[in-house]
PDB file of C-alpha atoms in Angstrom:
ATOM      1  CA  MET I 278       9.065   3.610  -8.013  1.00  0.00           C
ATOM      2  CA  VAL I 279      11.227   3.455  -4.968  1.00  0.00           C
ATOM      3  CA  GLY I 280       9.980   0.276  -3.374  1.00  0.00           C
ATOM      4  CA  LEU I 281       9.442   0.232   0.380  1.00  0.00           C
ATOM      5  CA  LEU I 282       9.029  -2.849   2.514  1.00  0.00           C
ATOM      6  CA  THR I 283       6.921  -3.108   5.661  1.00  0.00           C
ATOM      7  CA  GLY I 284       6.633  -5.715   8.265  1.00  0.00           C
ATOM      8  CA  CYS I 285       4.038  -7.699  10.046  1.00  0.00           C
ATOM      9  CA  GLY I 286       3.726  -8.255  13.762  1.00  0.00           C
ATOM     10  CA  SER I 287       5.863 -11.005  15.212  1.00  0.00           C
ATOM     11  CA  ASP I 288       8.235 -11.753  18.049  1.00  0.00           C
ATOM     12  CA  ASN I 289      11.172 -10.366  16.042  1.00  0.00           C
ATOM     13  CA  GLY I 290      10.636  -6.670  15.698  1.00  0.00           C
ATOM     14  CA  ALA I 291       6.878  -6.318  15.916  1.00  0.00           C
ATOM     15  CA  SER I 292       7.233  -4.080  18.969  1.00  0.00           C
ATOM     16  CA  SER I 293       8.919  -1.361  16.905  1.00  0.00           C
ATOM     17  CA  ALA I 294       6.651   1.624  16.400  1.00  0.00           C
ATOM     18  CA  PRO I 295       6.661   2.505  12.702  1.00  0.00           C
ATOM     19  CA  GLN I 296       7.226   6.120  11.809  1.00  0.00           C
ATOM     20  CA  THR I 297       5.594   7.989   8.964  1.00  0.00           C
ATOM     21  CA  LEU I 298       8.129   9.573   6.614  1.00  0.00           C
ATOM     22  CA  ALA I 299       6.973  12.138   4.095  1.00  0.00           C
ATOM     23  CA  GLY I 300       8.201  12.110   0.510  1.00  0.00           C
ATOM     24  CA  THR I 301      10.564   9.150   0.766  1.00  0.00           C
ATOM     25  CA  ALA I 302       9.238   7.172  -2.153  1.00  0.00           C
ATOM     26  CA  GLU I 303       7.191   7.206  -5.278  1.00  0.00           C
ATOM     27  CA  PRO I 304       3.706   5.737  -4.874  1.00  0.00           C
ATOM     28  CA  ALA I 305       3.444   1.993  -5.060  1.00  0.00           C
ATOM     29  CA  SER I 306       1.294   1.020  -7.991  1.00  0.00           C
ATOM     30  CA  GLY I 307      -2.149  -0.371  -7.440  1.00  0.00           C
ATOM     31  CA  ASP I 308      -5.343   0.548  -9.213  1.00  0.00           C
ATOM     32  CA  HIS I 309      -5.856   4.316  -9.415  1.00  0.00           C
ATOM     33  CA  THR I 310      -9.454   5.434  -9.071  1.00  0.00           C
ATOM     34  CA  THR I 311     -10.552   8.907 -10.108  1.00  0.00           C
ATOM     35  CA  ASP I 312     -13.636  10.196  -8.340  1.00  0.00           C
ATOM     36  CA  SER I 313     -16.048  12.186 -10.506  1.00  0.00           C
ATOM     37  CA  ALA I 314     -19.413  13.861 -10.192  1.00  0.00           C
ATOM     38  CA  GLY I 315     -22.158  13.390 -12.723  1.00  0.00           C
ATOM     39  CA  SER I 316     -23.489  16.356 -14.694  1.00  0.00           C
ATOM     40  CA  SER I 317     -26.565  17.056 -16.770  1.00  0.00           C
ATOM     41  CA  THR I 318     -27.324  19.366 -19.664  1.00  0.00           C
ATOM     42  CA  PRO I 319     -30.250  21.758 -18.989  1.00  0.00           C
ATOM     43  CA  VAL I 320     -33.154  21.673 -21.430  1.00  0.00           C
ATOM     44  CA  PRO I 321     -33.883  25.097 -22.971  1.00  0.00           C
ATOM     45  CA  THR I 322     -37.223  26.602 -21.906  1.00  0.00           C
ATOM     46  CA  ASP I 323     -39.346  29.514 -23.071  1.00  0.00           C
ATOM     47  CA  SER I 324     -38.084  32.570 -21.201  1.00  0.00           C
ATOM     48  CA  THR I 325     -41.415  34.401 -21.565  1.00  0.00           C
ATOM     49  CA  PRO I 326     -43.395  34.171 -18.312  1.00  0.00           C
ATOM     50  CA  ASP I 327     -46.936  32.819 -18.574  1.00  0.00           C
ATOM     51  CA  SER I 328     -49.121  34.903 -16.308  1.00  0.00           C
ATOM     52  CA  THR I 329     -52.151  32.686 -16.788  1.00  0.00           C
ATOM     53  CA  THR I 330     -50.673  29.453 -15.423  1.00  0.00           C
ATOM     54  CA  ALA I 331     -48.812  28.497 -12.277  1.00  0.00           C
ATOM     55  CA  PRO I 332     -46.753  25.388 -11.552  1.00  0.00           C
ATOM     56  CA  ASP I 333     -48.743  22.518 -10.159  1.00  0.00           C
ATOM     57  CA  PRO I 334     -47.114  21.487  -6.860  1.00  0.00           C
ATOM     58  CA  ALA I 335     -48.166  17.909  -7.458  1.00  0.00           C
ATOM     59  CA  THR I 336     -46.144  17.693 -10.687  1.00  0.00           C
ATOM     60  CA  THR I 337     -43.121  19.826  -9.789  1.00  0.00           C
ATOM     61  CA  THR I 338     -39.849  17.820  -9.645  1.00  0.00           C
ATOM     62  CA  PRO I 339     -37.643  18.743  -6.666  1.00  0.00           C
ATOM     63  CA  ALA I 340     -34.056  19.864  -7.361  1.00  0.00           C
ATOM     64  CA  THR I 341     -31.338  17.261  -6.854  1.00  0.00           C
ATOM     65  CA  SER I 342     -27.558  17.442  -6.590  1.00  0.00           C
ATOM     66  CA  THR I 343     -24.823  14.922  -7.315  1.00  0.00           C
ATOM     67  CA  THR I 344     -21.676  14.848  -5.215  1.00  0.00           C
ATOM     68  CA  ALA I 345     -18.431  12.964  -5.773  1.00  0.00           C
ATOM     69  CA  THR I 346     -17.908   9.831  -3.708  1.00  0.00           C
ATOM     70  CA  SER I 347     -14.876  10.165  -1.424  1.00  0.00           C
ATOM     71  CA  SER I 348     -12.049   7.670  -1.864  1.00  0.00           C
ATOM     72  CA  THR I 349     -12.033   4.621   0.379  1.00  0.00           C
ATOM     73  CA  ARG I 350      -8.289   3.967  -0.079  1.00  0.00           C
ATOM     74  CA  CYS I 351      -6.256   3.506   3.100  1.00  0.00           C
ATOM     75  CA  HIS I 352      -3.757   6.335   3.498  1.00  0.00           C
ATOM     76  CA  THR I 353      -0.344   5.982   5.113  1.00  0.00           C
ATOM     77  CA  SER I 354      -1.439   8.033   8.127  1.00  0.00           C
ATOM     78  CA  GLU I 355      -4.200   5.477   8.764  1.00  0.00           C
ATOM     79  CA  LEU I 356      -1.891   2.441   8.807  1.00  0.00           C
ATOM     80  CA  THR I 357       0.810   0.856  10.950  1.00  0.00           C
ATOM     81  CA  ALA I 358       3.373  -1.628   9.640  1.00  0.00           C
ATOM     82  CA  SER I 359       5.371  -4.546  11.029  1.00  0.00           C
ATOM     83  CA  VAL I 360       7.565  -7.360   9.693  1.00  0.00           C
ATOM     84  CA  GLY I 361       6.764 -10.950  10.631  1.00  0.00           C
ATOM     85  CA  GLY I 362       9.143 -13.812  11.255  1.00  0.00           C
ATOM     86  CA  ASN I 363      11.004 -15.650   8.522  1.00  0.00           C
ATOM     87  CA  ASP I 364       9.312 -18.710   6.991  1.00  0.00           C
ATOM     88  CA  PRO I 365      12.197 -20.192   4.980  1.00  0.00           C
ATOM     89  CA  GLY I 366      11.811 -22.839   2.297  1.00  0.00           C
ATOM     90  CA  ALA I 367      13.674 -24.224  -0.733  1.00  0.00           C
ATOM     91  CA  GLY I 368      16.572 -21.805  -0.310  1.00  0.00           C
ATOM     92  CA  GLN I 369      14.220 -18.829   0.011  1.00  0.00           C
ATOM     93  CA  GLU I 370      13.738 -16.373   2.869  1.00  0.00           C
ATOM     94  CA  ASN I 371      10.100 -15.321   3.204  1.00  0.00           C
ATOM     95  CA  PHE I 372       8.808 -12.477   5.368  1.00  0.00           C
ATOM     96  CA  PRO I 373       5.234 -11.173   5.694  1.00  0.00           C
ATOM     97  CA  ILE I 374       4.831  -7.408   5.700  1.00  0.00           C
ATOM     98  CA  ASN I 375       1.692  -6.567   7.676  1.00  0.00           C
ATOM     99  CA  LEU I 376      -0.349  -3.391   7.356  1.00  0.00           C
ATOM    100  CA  THR I 377      -2.931  -2.678  10.073  1.00  0.00           C
ATOM    101  CA  ASN I 378      -5.806  -0.234   9.768  1.00  0.00           C
ATOM    102  CA  SER I 379      -5.281   2.023  12.798  1.00  0.00           C
ATOM    103  CA  SER I 380      -7.981   4.515  11.793  1.00  0.00           C
ATOM    104  CA  GLN I 381     -11.620   4.708  12.841  1.00  0.00           C
ATOM    105  CA  ARG I 382     -12.984   4.093   9.343  1.00  0.00           C
ATOM    106  CA  THR I 383     -13.134   1.181   6.929  1.00  0.00           C
ATOM    107  CA  CYS I 384     -10.702   1.580   4.016  1.00  0.00           C
ATOM    108  CA  THR I 385      -9.225  -0.465   1.177  1.00  0.00           C
ATOM    109  CA  LEU I 386      -5.846  -1.585  -0.152  1.00  0.00           C
ATOM    110  CA  ARG I 387      -5.161  -2.822  -3.679  1.00  0.00           C
ATOM    111  CA  GLY I 388      -1.948  -3.713  -5.466  1.00  0.00           C
ATOM    112  CA  PHE I 389       1.698  -3.848  -4.441  1.00  0.00           C
ATOM    113  CA  PRO I 390       3.349  -1.956  -1.597  1.00  0.00           C
ATOM    114  CA  GLY I 391       6.620  -0.178  -2.157  1.00  0.00           C
ATOM    115  CA  ALA I 392       9.617  -1.348  -0.128  1.00  0.00           C
ATOM    116  CA  ALA I 393      13.276  -0.540   0.452  1.00  0.00           C
ATOM    117  CA  PHE I 394      16.003  -1.548   2.864  1.00  0.00           C
ATOM    118  CA  ILE I 395      17.899   1.417   4.321  1.00  0.00           C
ATOM    119  CA  ASP I 396      20.989   1.871   6.503  1.00  0.00           C
ATOM    120  CA  ALA I 397      21.206   4.007   9.645  1.00  0.00           C
ATOM    121  CA  SER I 398      21.735   7.165   7.582  1.00  0.00           C
ATOM    122  CA  GLY I 399      18.619   6.504   5.475  1.00  0.00           C
ATOM    123  CA  LYS I 400      20.499   5.414   2.338  1.00  0.00           C
ATOM    124  CA  GLN I 401      18.806   2.687   0.311  1.00  0.00           C
ATOM    125  CA  LEU I 402      20.585  -0.677   0.216  1.00  0.00           C
ATOM    126  CA  GLY I 403      20.198  -2.597  -3.035  1.00  0.00           C
ATOM    127  CA  PRO I 404      17.782  -1.988  -5.924  1.00  0.00           C
ATOM    128  CA  ASP I 405      14.017  -1.691  -5.718  1.00  0.00           C
ATOM    129  CA  PRO I 406      12.254  -5.040  -5.265  1.00  0.00           C
ATOM    130  CA  GLU I 407      10.560  -6.642  -8.250  1.00  0.00           C
ATOM    131  CA  ARG I 408       6.901  -7.623  -8.320  1.00  0.00           C
ATOM    132  CA  SER I 409       5.375 -11.068  -8.580  1.00  0.00           C
ATOM    133  CA  SER I 410       3.104 -11.917 -11.502  1.00  0.00           C
ATOM    134  CA  GLU I 411      -0.041 -12.023  -9.365  1.00  0.00           C
ATOM    135  CA  SER I 412      -3.152 -10.013 -10.188  1.00  0.00           C
ATOM    136  CA  PRO I 413      -4.209  -7.480  -7.530  1.00  0.00           C
ATOM    137  CA  THR I 414      -7.481  -7.762  -5.651  1.00  0.00           C
ATOM    138  CA  THR I 415      -9.111  -5.172  -3.419  1.00  0.00           C
ATOM    139  CA  VAL I 416      -8.777  -5.843   0.327  1.00  0.00           C
ATOM    140  CA  THR I 417     -11.267  -4.127   2.630  1.00  0.00           C
ATOM    141  CA  LEU I 418     -10.011  -3.391   6.152  1.00  0.00           C
ATOM    142  CA  ALA I 419     -12.309  -2.504   9.022  1.00  0.00           C
ATOM    143  CA  PRO I 420     -10.652  -0.634  11.927  1.00  0.00           C
ATOM    144  CA  GLY I 421      -8.053  -2.938  13.508  1.00  0.00           C
ATOM    145  CA  GLN I 422      -7.931  -5.445  10.639  1.00  0.00           C
ATOM    146  CA  GLN I 423      -4.734  -6.431   8.810  1.00  0.00           C
ATOM    147  CA  ALA I 424      -3.524  -7.161   5.299  1.00  0.00           C
ATOM    148  CA  TRP I 425      -0.121  -8.446   4.247  1.00  0.00           C
ATOM    149  CA  ALA I 426       2.292  -8.715   1.335  1.00  0.00           C
ATOM    150  CA  GLY I 427       5.148 -11.198   0.988  1.00  0.00           C
ATOM    151  CA  LEU I 428       8.824 -10.206   0.833  1.00  0.00           C
ATOM    152  CA  THR I 429      11.034 -12.956  -0.615  1.00  0.00           C
ATOM    153  CA  PHE I 430      14.694 -13.360  -1.560  1.00  0.00           C
ATOM    154  CA  SER I 431      17.195 -16.183  -2.034  1.00  0.00           C
ATOM    155  CA  ASN I 432      19.293 -17.151   0.975  1.00  0.00           C
ATOM    156  CA  PRO I 433      22.561 -15.203   0.470  1.00  0.00           C
ATOM    157  CA  GLU I 434      24.634 -18.117   1.786  1.00  0.00           C
ATOM    158  CA  ILE I 435      23.317 -20.220  -1.085  1.00  0.00           C
ATOM    159  CA  SER I 436      23.175 -17.572  -3.804  1.00  0.00           C
ATOM    160  CA  GLU I 437      26.518 -16.001  -2.787  1.00  0.00           C
ATOM    161  CA  ALA I 438      25.052 -12.548  -3.321  1.00  0.00           C
ATOM    162  CA  ARG I 439      26.761  -9.581  -1.687  1.00  0.00           C
ATOM    163  CA  THR I 440      24.939  -8.699   1.517  1.00  0.00           C
ATOM    164  CA  ALA I 441      24.307  -5.812   3.898  1.00  0.00           C
ATOM    165  CA  THR I 442      22.499  -5.553   7.215  1.00  0.00           C
ATOM    166  CA  PRO I 443      19.729  -2.932   7.022  1.00  0.00           C
ATOM    167  CA  ALA I 444      18.788  -0.704   9.919  1.00  0.00           C
ATOM    168  CA  ALA I 445      15.177  -0.473   8.771  1.00  0.00           C
ATOM    169  CA  LEU I 446      12.670  -1.343   6.107  1.00  0.00           C
ATOM    170  CA  LEU I 447      10.596   1.389   4.500  1.00  0.00           C
ATOM    171  CA  VAL I 448       7.110   0.460   3.341  1.00  0.00           C
ATOM    172  CA  THR I 449       4.865   2.563   1.138  1.00  0.00           C
ATOM    173  CA  PRO I 450       1.203   1.437   0.999  1.00  0.00           C
ATOM    174  CA  PRO I 451      -0.293   1.025  -2.493  1.00  0.00           C
ATOM    175  CA  ASP I 452      -0.936   4.341  -4.289  1.00  0.00           C
ATOM    176  CA  GLU I 453       0.579   6.377  -1.442  1.00  0.00           C
ATOM    177  CA  ARG I 454       3.705   8.567  -1.315  1.00  0.00           C
ATOM    178  CA  ASP I 455       4.420   8.677   2.405  1.00  0.00           C
ATOM    179  CA  SER I 456       6.238   5.705   3.947  1.00  0.00           C
ATOM    180  CA  LEU I 457       6.294   3.747   7.186  1.00  0.00           C
ATOM    181  CA  LYS I 458       9.653   2.947   8.784  1.00  0.00           C
ATOM    182  CA  VAL I 459      10.030  -0.418  10.519  1.00  0.00           C
ATOM    183  CA  LYS I 460      13.162  -1.541  12.371  1.00  0.00           C
ATOM    184  CA  TRP I 461      14.804  -4.497  10.575  1.00  0.00           C
ATOM    185  CA  THR I 462      15.950  -7.259  12.950  1.00  0.00           C
ATOM    186  CA  GLN I 463      16.181 -10.175  10.499  1.00  0.00           C
ATOM    187  CA  GLY I 464      19.892  -9.919   9.669  1.00  0.00           C
ATOM    188  CA  LYS I 465      21.629  -9.694   6.316  1.00  0.00           C
ATOM    189  CA  VAL I 466      19.860  -9.229   2.996  1.00  0.00           C
ATOM    190  CA  PRO I 467      21.175  -9.529  -0.591  1.00  0.00           C
ATOM    191  CA  VAL I 468      22.013  -6.206  -2.216  1.00  0.00           C
ATOM    192  CA  SER I 469      23.959  -7.159  -5.379  1.00  0.00           C
ATOM    193  CA  GLY I 470      25.468 -10.059  -7.272  1.00  0.00           C
ATOM    194  CA  ASN I 471      24.032 -13.457  -8.097  1.00  0.00           C
ATOM    195  CA  ALA I 472      20.352 -14.021  -7.257  1.00  0.00           C
ATOM    196  CA  SER I 473      20.171 -10.810  -5.240  1.00  0.00           C
ATOM    197  CA  THR I 474      16.693  -9.853  -6.431  1.00  0.00           C
ATOM    198  CA  VAL I 475      14.047  -9.205  -3.789  1.00  0.00           C
ATOM    199  CA  PHE I 476      10.422  -9.891  -4.730  1.00  0.00           C
ATOM    200  CA  LEU I 477       7.130  -8.500  -3.424  1.00  0.00           C
ATOM    201  CA  THR I 478       3.665 -10.025  -3.676  1.00  0.00           C
ATOM    202  CA  VAL I 479       0.338  -8.210  -3.861  1.00  0.00           C
ATOM    203  CA  VAL I 480      -1.476  -7.165  -0.715  1.00  0.00           C
ATOM    204  CA  ARG I 481      -3.965  -9.760   0.555  1.00  0.00           C
ATOM    205  CA  ALA I 482      -6.238 -10.146   3.561  1.00  0.00           C
ATOM    206  CA  GLY I 483      -4.953 -11.632   6.811  1.00  0.00           C
ATOM    207  CA  THR I 484      -1.684 -11.525   8.761  1.00  0.00           C
ATOM    208  CA  GLY I 485       0.581 -13.730   6.666  1.00  0.00           C
ATOM    209  CA  SER I 486       1.758 -15.699   9.675  1.00  0.00           C
TER     210      SER I 486
END
């Protein structure tokens, strides 16, 4: 999975309008739900008509139909993304990635987003982020509500990892393939060497700031 990182609204870069990019990443893994319709097996009946009896309207069962329930998952086209300000601690750099439901319906998010730093040409900088050990929960977003995931890495000045300054962060919502592009204004990030690993947390309710 090509990870993609998003951002949450803040004074540093929240004004950037995220763009939807098609086919830039594999889907971030959450819980996949397959919708299905129920079915029934008809009971064989005598095909010979009975001319002496007629169905009693009072005992006739009306016909029913079962339809599949549509997915409630939030799709990339229904979300906007932003990166919040850094909340450093214990040699770590911590950024909330916010996803806002910009649609007119209530939808859900579950699992980890995908994330990737890219340069101005769109080339990915560094490996895909790793995931925390947390267990996913389903977050329900009404129109206008937000959820967030944490993006964390060791301070490169302490870890001495090789760094690069991204032009943008790509974020792929859980179980989606299309990505959101958010301008990165938070400076250098580790891309290789000692303690260069970037971590992502699961999506949770709120803004993360």
